[in-house]
Coordinates of C-alpha atoms in Angstrom, one line a residue:
M1 CA -12.0 -51.1 -24.4
L2 CA -15.2 -49.0 -24.3
Q3 CA -15.9 -50.3 -20.8
D4 CA -12.4 -49.3 -19.6
K5 CA -13.0 -45.9 -21.0
Q6 CA -16.2 -45.5 -19.3
V7 CA -14.7 -46.6 -16.0
D8 CA -11.8 -44.1 -16.4
I9 CA -14.2 -41.3 -17.1
Q10 CA -16.4 -42.1 -14.1
G11 CA -13.3 -42.4 -12.0
S12 CA -12.1 -38.9 -13.1
L13 CA -15.6 -37.5 -12.3
Q14 CA -15.4 -39.0 -8.8
E15 CA -12.1 -37.5 -8.3
Q16 CA -13.2 -34.2 -9.6
E17 CA -16.2 -34.3 -7.2
D18 CA -13.9 -35.2 -4.3
S19 CA -11.3 -32.6 -5.0
E20 CA -13.9 -29.8 -5.9
P21 CA -14.5 -28.7 -2.3
D22 CA -10.7 -29.2 -1.5
S23 CA -9.8 -27.2 -4.6
S24 CA -12.1 -24.3 -3.6
L25 CA -10.8 -24.4 -0.1
S26 CA -7.1 -24.6 -1.3
Q27 CA -7.6 -21.7 -3.6
S28 CA -9.3 -19.7 -0.9
P29 CA -6.5 -20.1 1.7
N30 CA -4.0 -19.3 -0.9
V31 CA -5.6 -16.0 -1.8
Q32 CA -6.4 -15.4 1.8
D33 CA -2.8 -16.0 2.8
W34 CA -1.6 -13.7 0.0
L35 CA -4.0 -10.9 1.3
S36 CA -2.9 -11.5 4.9
H37 CA 0.7 -11.4 3.9
A38 CA 0.2 -8.2 2.0
R39 CA -1.5 -6.6 5.0
S40 CA 1.2 -7.8 7.4
T41 CA 3.9 -6.4 5.1
R42 CA 2.2 -3.1 5.0
T43 CA 2.0 -3.1 8.8
Q44 CA 5.6 -4.1 9.2
Q45 CA 6.6 -1.3 6.8
H46 CA 4.5 1.2 8.8
H47 CA 6.1 0.0 12.0
D48 CA 9.6 0.3 10.5
N49 CA 8.9 3.8 9.4
L50 CA 7.8 4.7 12.8
L51 CA 11.0 3.2 14.3
R52 CA 13.1 5.2 11.8
Q53 CA 11.2 8.3 12.7
R54 CA 11.7 7.7 16.4
E55 CA 15.5 7.2 15.8
L56 CA 15.5 10.6 14.0
Q57 CA 13.7 12.3 16.8
H58 CA 16.2 10.9 19.3
Q59 CA 19.0 12.2 17.2
V60 CA 17.5 15.5 16.9
A61 CA 16.9 15.6 20.7
E62 CA 20.5 14.7 21.4
Q63 CA 21.6 17.4 19.0
R64 CA 19.4 19.9 20.8
K65 CA 20.8 19.0 24.1
L66 CA 24.3 19.2 22.8
L67 CA 23.7 22.7 21.3
Q68 CA 22.1 23.9 24.5
S69 CA 25.0 22.6 26.6
V70 CA 27.5 24.3 24.2
A71 CA 25.5 27.6 24.6
N72 CA 25.4 27.3 28.4
F73 CA 29.1 26.6 28.4
G74 CA 29.8 29.5 26.2
E75 CA 27.9 31.8 28.6
E76 CA 29.9 30.5 31.5
L77 CA 33.2 31.1 29.7
L78 CA 32.2 34.6 28.9
N79 CA 31.2 35.2 32.5
N80 CA 34.5 33.7 33.7
Q81 CA 36.5 35.8 31.3
T82 CA 35.1 39.0 33.0
L83 CA 36.4 37.9 36.5
N84 CA 39.6 39.7 37.5
G85 CA 40.3 37.6 40.6
D86 CA 39.0 37.1 44.1
S87 CA 38.4 40.8 44.5
E88 CA 35.3 40.7 42.2
V89 CA 32.0 39.2 42.7
S90 CA 29.1 38.7 40.5
I91 CA 25.3 39.6 41.2
P92 CA 22.2 38.7 39.3
G93 CA 21.8 40.6 36.0
G94 CA 25.4 40.2 35.0
V95 CA 26.8 43.2 37.0
L96 CA 30.4 42.6 38.3
L97 CA 31.2 44.4 41.6
D98 CA 34.7 45.0 43.1
S99 CA 34.8 44.7 46.7
E100 CA 36.9 47.9 47.1
T101 CA 36.1 50.2 44.2
V102 CA 32.9 50.1 42.0
C103 CA 32.6 52.1 38.9
P104 CA 29.0 52.1 37.5
A105 CA 30.2 53.0 34.0
D106 CA 32.7 50.2 33.9
Q107 CA 30.1 47.7 35.2
L108 CA 27.7 48.8 32.5
R109 CA 30.3 48.5 29.8
Q110 CA 31.3 45.1 31.0
R111 CA 27.6 44.0 30.8
W112 CA 27.4 45.4 27.2
E113 CA 30.6 43.5 26.3
N114 CA 29.2 40.2 27.7
L115 CA 25.9 40.8 25.9
N116 CA 27.7 41.6 22.7
K117 CA 29.7 38.3 22.9
D118 CA 26.6 36.4 23.7
Q119 CA 25.0 37.7 20.6
S120 CA 27.9 36.6 18.5
T121 CA 28.1 33.2 20.1
K122 CA 24.5 32.4 19.7
L123 CA 24.4 33.7 16.1
Q124 CA 27.2 31.4 15.3
L125 CA 25.5 28.4 17.0
S126 CA 22.3 29.1 15.0
L127 CA 24.4 29.3 11.7
N128 CA 26.1 26.0 12.5
S129 CA 22.8 24.3 13.1
L130 CA 21.3 25.6 9.9
E131 CA 24.4 24.6 8.0
Q132 CA 24.2 21.1 9.4
D133 CA 20.5 21.1 8.4
Q134 CA 21.5 21.9 4.8
L135 CA 24.1 19.0 4.7
S136 CA 21.5 16.6 6.2
P137 CA 18.1 17.3 4.6
V138 CA 16.7 14.3 6.4
L139 CA 17.4 16.0 9.8
L140 CA 15.7 19.2 8.6
W141 CA 12.8 17.2 7.2
S142 CA 12.4 15.3 10.5
R143 CA 12.1 18.7 12.3
L144 CA 9.1 19.5 10.1
S145 CA 7.5 16.1 10.6
S146 CA 8.5 14.7 14.0
P147 CA 6.0 14.7 16.8
S148 CA 6.9 17.1 19.6
L149 CA 5.3 19.7 21.7
V150 CA 3.7 22.4 19.5
F151 CA 5.9 25.4 19.5
K152 CA 4.2 28.4 21.2
G153 CA 6.4 31.5 20.9
E154 CA 6.1 33.9 23.9
P155 CA 4.1 36.8 22.6
L156 CA 5.5 40.3 22.5
G157 CA 3.0 41.6 24.9
Q158 CA 2.3 45.3 25.8
D159 CA 3.5 45.0 29.4
S160 CA 6.3 47.2 30.6
L161 CA 8.9 44.4 30.6
S162 CA 8.3 42.9 27.2
P163 CA 11.0 43.4 24.5
R164 CA 8.7 45.5 22.4
A165 CA 7.7 47.8 25.2
L166 CA 11.2 48.2 26.3
F167 CA 12.4 49.1 22.7
E168 CA 9.5 51.5 22.3
T169 CA 10.4 53.2 25.6
C170 CA 14.0 53.3 24.7
S171 CA 13.1 54.8 21.2
Q172 CA 11.1 57.5 22.7
T173 CA 14.0 58.4 25.1
L174 CA 16.4 58.5 22.2
Q175 CA 14.1 60.7 20.2
R176 CA 13.8 63.1 23.1
I177 CA 17.5 63.2 23.7
T178 CA 18.1 63.9 20.0
Q179 CA 15.8 66.9 20.2
E180 CA 17.2 68.2 23.5
A181 CA 20.9 67.4 22.6
V182 CA 21.8 71.0 21.6
N183 CA 20.6 72.6 24.7
D184 CA 22.0 70.0 27.2
G185 CA 25.3 70.4 29.0
S186 CA 28.0 67.8 29.0
L187 CA 27.1 66.5 32.6
V188 CA 23.5 66.2 31.8
G189 CA 24.5 64.5 28.5
S190 CA 26.7 62.0 30.4
M191 CA 23.8 61.2 32.8
R192 CA 21.4 60.8 29.9
G193 CA 23.9 58.7 28.1
T194 CA 24.2 56.3 31.1
S195 CA 20.4 56.1 31.2
V196 CA 20.1 55.3 27.6
Q197 CA 22.7 52.6 27.9
Q198 CA 20.8 51.0 30.8
Q199 CA 17.3 51.1 29.0
L200 CA 18.8 49.8 25.8
Y201 CA 20.7 47.1 27.6
S202 CA 17.4 46.0 29.3
A203 CA 15.6 45.9 26.0
V204 CA 18.4 44.0 24.1
S205 CA 18.6 41.5 27.0
A206 CA 14.9 40.9 26.9
A207 CA 14.9 40.5 23.2
S208 CA 17.9 38.2 23.4
S209 CA 16.1 36.0 26.0
W210 CA 13.0 35.9 23.8
L211 CA 15.0 34.9 20.8
D212 CA 16.8 32.1 22.9
A213 CA 13.5 30.4 23.4
A214 CA 12.4 30.6 19.8
E215 CA 15.9 29.6 18.5
N216 CA 15.9 26.5 20.8
Q217 CA 12.7 25.3 19.3
L218 CA 13.2 26.3 15.6
L219 CA 17.0 25.7 15.3
S220 CA 17.7 22.9 17.8
G221 CA 14.8 20.5 17.8
P222 CA 11.7 19.2 16.1
V223 CA 8.9 21.8 15.8
L224 CA 6.0 20.3 14.0
L225 CA 3.4 17.9 15.2
S226 CA 1.5 16.5 12.3
E227 CA -1.8 16.5 14.0
H228 CA -1.3 20.2 14.8
T229 CA 0.2 21.5 11.7
E230 CA -2.4 24.2 11.1
T231 CA -2.1 25.4 14.7
Q232 CA 1.7 25.3 14.5
L233 CA 1.6 27.4 11.2
T234 CA -0.6 29.9 12.9
N235 CA 1.8 30.2 15.8
F236 CA 4.7 30.6 13.4
E237 CA 3.0 33.3 11.4
C238 CA 2.0 35.1 14.6
L239 CA 5.7 34.9 15.7
N240 CA 6.9 36.2 12.5
R241 CA 4.6 39.2 12.7
Q242 CA 5.9 39.9 16.2
L243 CA 9.4 39.5 15.0
K244 CA 8.8 42.1 12.3
I245 CA 7.5 44.5 14.8
M246 CA 10.4 44.0 17.0
T247 CA 12.8 44.3 14.0
R248 CA 11.3 47.8 13.2
E249 CA 11.9 48.9 16.8
V250 CA 15.5 47.7 16.9
N251 CA 16.1 49.4 13.5
L252 CA 14.6 52.6 14.8
C253 CA 16.9 52.5 18.0
R254 CA 19.9 51.8 16.0
D255 CA 19.2 54.6 13.6
L256 CA 18.6 57.0 16.6
M257 CA 21.8 55.7 18.1
A258 CA 23.7 56.6 15.0
G259 CA 22.5 60.3 15.5
G260 CA 23.0 62.7 18.3
A261 CA 21.7 60.3 21.0
G262 CA 24.5 58.0 20.4
R263 CA 27.1 60.7 20.9
Q264 CA 25.7 61.3 24.4
C265 CA 27.0 57.8 25.4
G266 CA 30.5 58.4 24.2
R267 CA 32.2 57.0 21.1
D268 CA 33.4 53.7 22.3
E269 CA 30.1 52.9 24.1
Q270 CA 28.2 53.9 20.9
V271 CA 30.2 51.5 18.8
L272 CA 29.8 48.7 21.3
M273 CA 26.1 49.2 21.6
E274 CA 25.7 49.5 17.8
D275 CA 27.7 46.2 17.4
T276 CA 25.5 44.6 19.9
L277 CA 22.3 45.8 18.1
E278 CA 23.8 44.6 14.9
G279 CA 24.3 41.1 16.3
L280 CA 20.7 41.1 17.6
Q281 CA 19.5 42.2 14.2
E282 CA 21.4 39.4 12.5
R283 CA 19.9 36.9 14.9
M284 CA 16.4 38.3 14.2
G285 CA 17.1 38.3 10.5
L286 CA 18.2 34.6 10.7
L287 CA 15.2 33.7 12.7
E288 CA 12.8 35.5 10.3
S289 CA 14.3 33.8 7.2
T290 CA 14.1 30.4 9.0
L291 CA 10.5 31.2 10.0
V292 CA 9.6 32.0 6.3
Q293 CA 11.3 28.8 5.2
Y294 CA 9.4 26.7 7.8
C295 CA 6.1 28.5 7.1
D296 CA 6.6 27.8 3.4
S297 CA 7.4 24.3 3.9
M298 CA 4.4 23.7 6.2
K299 CA 2.1 25.5 3.8
D300 CA 3.3 23.2 1.0
R301 CA 2.9 20.1 3.3
L302 CA -0.6 21.2 4.3
Q303 CA -1.5 21.7 0.6
D304 CA -0.1 18.3 -0.3
H305 CA -1.7 16.7 2.7
S306 CA -5.1 18.2 1.8
H307 CA -4.7 17.0 -1.8
V308 CA -3.9 13.5 -0.6
Q309 CA -6.9 13.5 1.8
N310 CA -9.2 14.7 -1.0
E311 CA -7.9 12.2 -3.4
L312 CA -8.2 9.5 -0.8
R313 CA -11.8 10.3 -0.3
V314 CA -12.5 10.6 -4.1
L315 CA -10.7 7.3 -4.7
F316 CA -12.6 5.5 -1.9
A317 CA -15.8 6.7 -3.2
A318 CA -14.9 5.8 -6.8
L319 CA -13.7 2.3 -5.6
S320 CA -17.0 1.8 -3.7
E321 CA -19.0 2.9 -6.9
H322 CA -16.8 0.8 -9.1
K323 CA -17.4 -2.3 -6.8
H324 CA -21.1 -1.8 -7.1
Q325 CA -20.9 -1.6 -10.9
L326 CA -18.6 -4.7 -11.1
L327 CA -21.0 -6.8 -8.9
K328 CA -23.9 -5.7 -11.2
K329 CA -22.0 -6.4 -14.3
M330 CA -20.8 -9.8 -13.2
A331 CA -24.2 -10.7 -12.0
G332 CA -25.6 -9.8 -15.5
T333 CA -23.3 -12.3 -17.2
V334 CA -24.1 -15.3 -15.1
D335 CA -26.5 -16.8 -17.6
R336 CA -24.3 -15.6 -20.6
P337 CA -21.9 -18.0 -22.5
A338 CA -18.6 -18.6 -20.8
S339 CA -16.8 -16.7 -23.6
K340 CA -18.8 -13.7 -22.7
Q341 CA -18.1 -14.1 -19.0
L342 CA -14.4 -14.4 -19.6
E343 CA -14.5 -11.3 -21.8
T344 CA -16.3 -9.4 -19.0
L345 CA -13.7 -10.6 -16.3
S346 CA -10.9 -9.4 -18.5
E347 CA -12.5 -6.0 -18.8
V348 CA -13.0 -5.9 -15.0
E349 CA -9.4 -6.8 -14.4
D350 CA -8.2 -4.2 -16.7
S351 CA -10.3 -1.5 -14.9
L352 CA -8.8 -2.8 -11.5
K353 CA -5.2 -2.1 -12.8
E354 CA -6.0 1.6 -13.1
F355 CA -7.1 1.6 -9.5
E356 CA -4.0 -0.3 -8.5
Q357 CA -1.8 2.4 -10.1
R358 CA -3.8 5.1 -8.4
V359 CA -3.6 3.5 -5.0
A360 CA 0.1 2.8 -5.3
E361 CA 0.8 6.5 -6.3
L362 CA -1.3 7.8 -3.5
K363 CA 0.5 5.5 -1.0
T364 CA 3.9 6.8 -2.3
R365 CA 2.7 10.4 -1.8
A366 CA 1.4 9.7 1.7
D367 CA 4.7 7.9 2.6
G368 CA 6.6 10.9 1.4
L369 CA 4.5 13.3 3.4
Q370 CA 4.7 11.1 6.5
S371 CA 1.0 11.6 7.0
D372 CA -0.6 11.4 10.4
H373 CA -2.0 8.2 12.0
I374 CA -5.6 8.9 10.9
A375 CA -4.6 9.4 7.2
N376 CA -2.5 6.2 7.3
Q377 CA -5.5 4.2 8.7
E378 CA -7.7 5.6 6.0
L379 CA -5.2 4.6 3.4
L380 CA -5.0 1.1 4.9
K381 CA -8.8 0.8 4.6
L382 CA -8.5 1.9 1.0
Q383 CA -5.9 -0.8 0.3
D384 CA -8.1 -3.4 2.1
A385 CA -11.1 -2.5 0.1
Y386 CA -9.2 -2.7 -3.2
E387 CA -7.7 -6.1 -2.2
E388 CA -11.1 -7.3 -1.3
L389 CA -12.4 -6.3 -4.7
V390 CA -9.4 -8.1 -6.4
L391 CA -10.0 -11.1 -4.2
M392 CA -13.7 -11.1 -5.4
V393 CA -12.8 -10.9 -9.1
G394 CA -10.0 -13.5 -8.7
S395 CA -12.5 -15.9 -6.9
R396 CA -14.9 -15.3 -9.8
R397 CA -12.4 -16.1 -12.4
S398 CA -11.2 -19.2 -10.5
S399 CA -14.8 -20.5 -10.3
L400 CA -15.3 -19.8 -14.0
N401 CA -12.1 -21.6 -14.9
H402 CA -13.2 -24.5 -12.8
G403 CA -16.5 -24.6 -14.5
L404 CA -14.9 -24.5 -17.9
S405 CA -12.7 -27.4 -16.9
L406 CA -15.8 -29.3 -15.9
K407 CA -17.5 -28.2 -19.2
A408 CA -14.6 -29.7 -21.2
Q409 CA -14.9 -33.0 -19.4
Y410 CA -18.7 -32.9 -20.0
E411 CA -18.1 -32.2 -23.8
A412 CA -15.7 -35.2 -23.9
A413 CA -18.2 -37.4 -22.1
L414 CA -21.0 -36.3 -24.4
H415 CA -18.8 -37.0 -27.4
D416 CA -18.1 -40.6 -26.0
L417 CA -21.8 -41.1 -25.3
T418 CA -22.6 -40.3 -28.9
N419 CA -19.9 -42.7 -30.2
L420 CA -21.2 -45.4 -27.8
V421 CA -24.9 -45.0 -29.0
D422 CA -23.6 -45.3 -32.6
T423 CA -21.6 -48.4 -31.7
A424 CA -24.7 -49.9 -29.9
Q425 CA -26.9 -49.4 -32.9
D426 CA -24.3 -51.1 -35.1
K427 CA -23.9 -53.9 -32.5
M428 CA -27.7 -54.5 -32.3
A429 CA -27.8 -54.8 -36.1
A430 CA -24.8 -57.3 -36.2
D431 CA -26.2 -59.4 -33.5
Q432 CA -29.4 -60.1 -35.6
K433 CA -27.3 -61.8 -38.2
M434 CA -24.9 -63.6 -35.9
T435 CA -24.8 -67.5 -35.9
V436 CA -23.9 -69.6 -33.0
T437 CA -23.2 -73.2 -32.7
S438 CA -23.4 -74.0 -29.0
V439 CA -24.9 -72.9 -25.8
K440 CA -21.5 -71.6 -24.7
E441 CA -21.4 -69.3 -27.5
V442 CA -24.8 -67.9 -26.7
Q443 CA -23.6 -67.3 -23.1
M444 CA -20.6 -65.4 -24.3
L445 CA -22.7 -63.4 -26.6
L446 CA -25.1 -62.5 -23.7
D447 CA -22.2 -61.6 -21.4
K448 CA -20.8 -59.2 -23.9
H449 CA -24.2 -57.8 -24.6
K450 CA -24.8 -57.0 -20.9
E451 CA -21.3 -55.7 -20.4
F452 CA -21.6 -53.3 -23.3
F453 CA -25.0 -51.9 -22.6
Q454 CA -24.5 -51.7 -18.8
G455 CA -21.4 -49.6 -19.7
L456 CA -23.6 -47.5 -22.0
E457 CA -26.1 -46.8 -19.2
C458 CA -23.2 -45.9 -16.8
H459 CA -21.9 -43.4 -19.3
M460 CA -25.3 -41.8 -19.6
I461 CA -25.4 -41.3 -15.8
L462 CA -21.9 -39.8 -15.9
T463 CA -22.8 -37.4 -18.8
Q464 CA -25.9 -36.4 -17.0
T465 CA -24.0 -35.7 -13.7
F466 CA -21.4 -33.5 -15.7
Y467 CA -24.3 -31.6 -17.3
S468 CA -25.8 -30.9 -13.9
K469 CA -22.6 -29.3 -12.8
V470 CA -22.0 -27.1 -15.8
C471 CA -25.6 -26.4 -17.1
G472 CA -25.1 -22.7 -16.4
L473 CA -22.2 -22.6 -19.0
V474 CA -24.0 -24.8 -21.6
A475 CA -25.9 -23.0 -24.4
Q476 CA -29.5 -23.9 -25.3
R477 CA -28.6 -25.6 -28.5
E478 CA -25.9 -27.7 -26.7
S479 CA -28.6 -28.7 -24.2
Q480 CA -30.9 -29.8 -26.9
V481 CA -28.1 -32.0 -28.3
L482 CA -27.7 -33.7 -25.0
E483 CA -31.5 -34.3 -24.9
E484 CA -31.6 -35.8 -28.3
T485 CA -28.5 -38.0 -27.5
M486 CA -30.0 -39.3 -24.2
A487 CA -33.4 -40.0 -25.9
L488 CA -31.5 -42.0 -28.6
A489 CA -29.5 -43.9 -25.9
Q490 CA -32.7 -44.7 -24.0
S491 CA -34.2 -46.1 -27.1
V492 CA -31.1 -48.2 -27.8
L493 CA -31.1 -49.4 -24.2
K494 CA -34.8 -50.6 -24.6
Q495 CA -33.9 -52.5 -27.7
A496 CA -30.8 -53.9 -26.1
H497 CA -32.9 -55.1 -23.1
R498 CA -35.4 -56.8 -25.4
R499 CA -32.5 -58.4 -27.3
G500 CA -30.9 -59.6 -23.9
V501 CA -34.2 -61.1 -23.0
E502 CA -34.4 -63.0 -26.4
L503 CA -30.8 -64.3 -25.8
E504 CA -31.6 -65.5 -22.3
G505 CA -34.7 -67.3 -23.8
I506 CA -32.6 -68.9 -26.5
Q507 CA -30.0 -69.9 -24.1
E508 CA -32.6 -71.4 -21.6
S509 CA -34.4 -73.3 -24.4
W510 CA -31.1 -74.6 -25.9
S511 CA -30.0 -75.7 -22.3
R512 CA -33.2 -77.6 -21.9
L513 CA -33.0 -79.3 -25.2
R514 CA -29.5 -80.2 -24.6
G515 CA -30.4 -81.8 -21.3
K516 CA -33.1 -83.8 -23.1
L517 CA -30.9 -84.8 -26.0
P518 CA -29.2 -88.0 -24.5
G519 CA -32.6 -89.5 -23.6
C520 CA -33.9 -88.7 -27.1
V521 CA -30.8 -90.3 -28.6
Q522 CA -31.2 -93.3 -26.5
T523 CA -34.9 -93.5 -27.4
V524 CA -34.0 -93.3 -31.1
R525 CA -31.3 -95.9 -30.8
G526 CA -33.7 -98.3 -29.0
R527 CA -36.3 -97.7 -31.7
G528 CA -33.7 -98.4 -34.3
V529 CA -32.8 -101.7 -32.7
Q530 CA -36.4 -102.8 -32.4
Y531 CA -36.9 -101.9 -36.0
S532 CA -34.0 -103.9 -37.0
N533 CA -35.3 -107.0 -35.1
C534 CA -38.6 -106.8 -36.8
R535 CA -37.3 -106.9 -40.4
P536 CA -37.7 -110.1 -42.2
G537 CA -34.7 -112.1 -42.5

């Protein structure tokens, strides 16, 4: 039975040795597969996000095209409504000419009516676009995060044809007319009124065209490229300042129109021009409020993005420092007892959970901000560094668990070896008192003796092999117990060897005597017959 136990233990050791490389290799691919799967999942999620973003961009672009086509169609309708038949033709600038009779005042009024309708139509289109954004926050958010050309509003320069310069000129004219209105005659006033209408029309038309370009970008399509957020914010703030300047000029013109200068143009014309100016003011007010909203959103995003970037750098540095400390901490426990190593690993794993939570929160914030490509790459590097650290700690725990499993087998082997030594000592003492009656019994005793002590010697080798694999996990006191047990086993083996030699000698002597016994018996019998014949009768 002891021999079978020794063979089973030796077989289990061999299986452990054979499976140890495979086990380490099987664990490593499993962890590597998990790590690779995690990275591929992140890559796939990033790819899906980009696809969804592109779909939103396509939808926004389609909406922009649709709104532009509606605006163009509206302008065509307005122009067509002013046509009175084949007797009228249009020339650039919106002036309609009759082939037979031409009235400049009527032409100018028609142009003002078209411009007034144009302001109303474009204001309504902008309001509809903003209303749709409110109903679809995702669409509005995509405008503030989708890649597109960085908006560059046309500046209100100081040249004579810029909206600002035209309004300044018109304001100066209106101020002069107001001062001279008392002394002017009706004919002169009529001429001045026509001039004011023409100047103001040019200013409002230029401002309207300038607003068209800004509204197309702000209200009909994506406006922010993540990599150029700061530049875009600067452009928007500059545009807002220019818009405020132009708004003051428009307000001044309207105030002057409400005074004596407006009366020089006639009551109906004054009302029409003031309505047109009011429409332009409403468009500018809507654009200004939208700019303020966009600028605030961009400032918030820039601040959040800056916080994410700073936290990313801080977390990356903290993770690198933590990795250095963990390596140092685990290296310091290599020669410590297994219980202490397990305690250290548990502390390390608990500390990693905090990093896991911080990385997850940072990733959620970055996904919400739709950070740029560089920030996403840095976040992926951070996740890779964290997972590498987790993999290192997991590998260390796996190695330690494997060592503890081997130590348990070593302790079982040492316990069995101790029992075998005790049994061997008892067996040696019992063999000294054993009585045999034949050579066959001596042979059986010798065979059992060899079998038992060969098993003891194999178990000593097995125990020593286990110890060589787990010596780093065995305390000094336990190593001393092993040395004492091995020394005692060696002593018993020496005694067993001497006893085996004695049994072999007994068997050999007994076998020789047994071979000589028939001749001796025959000799004795012959001597007995001779003795009988020599007796007196």
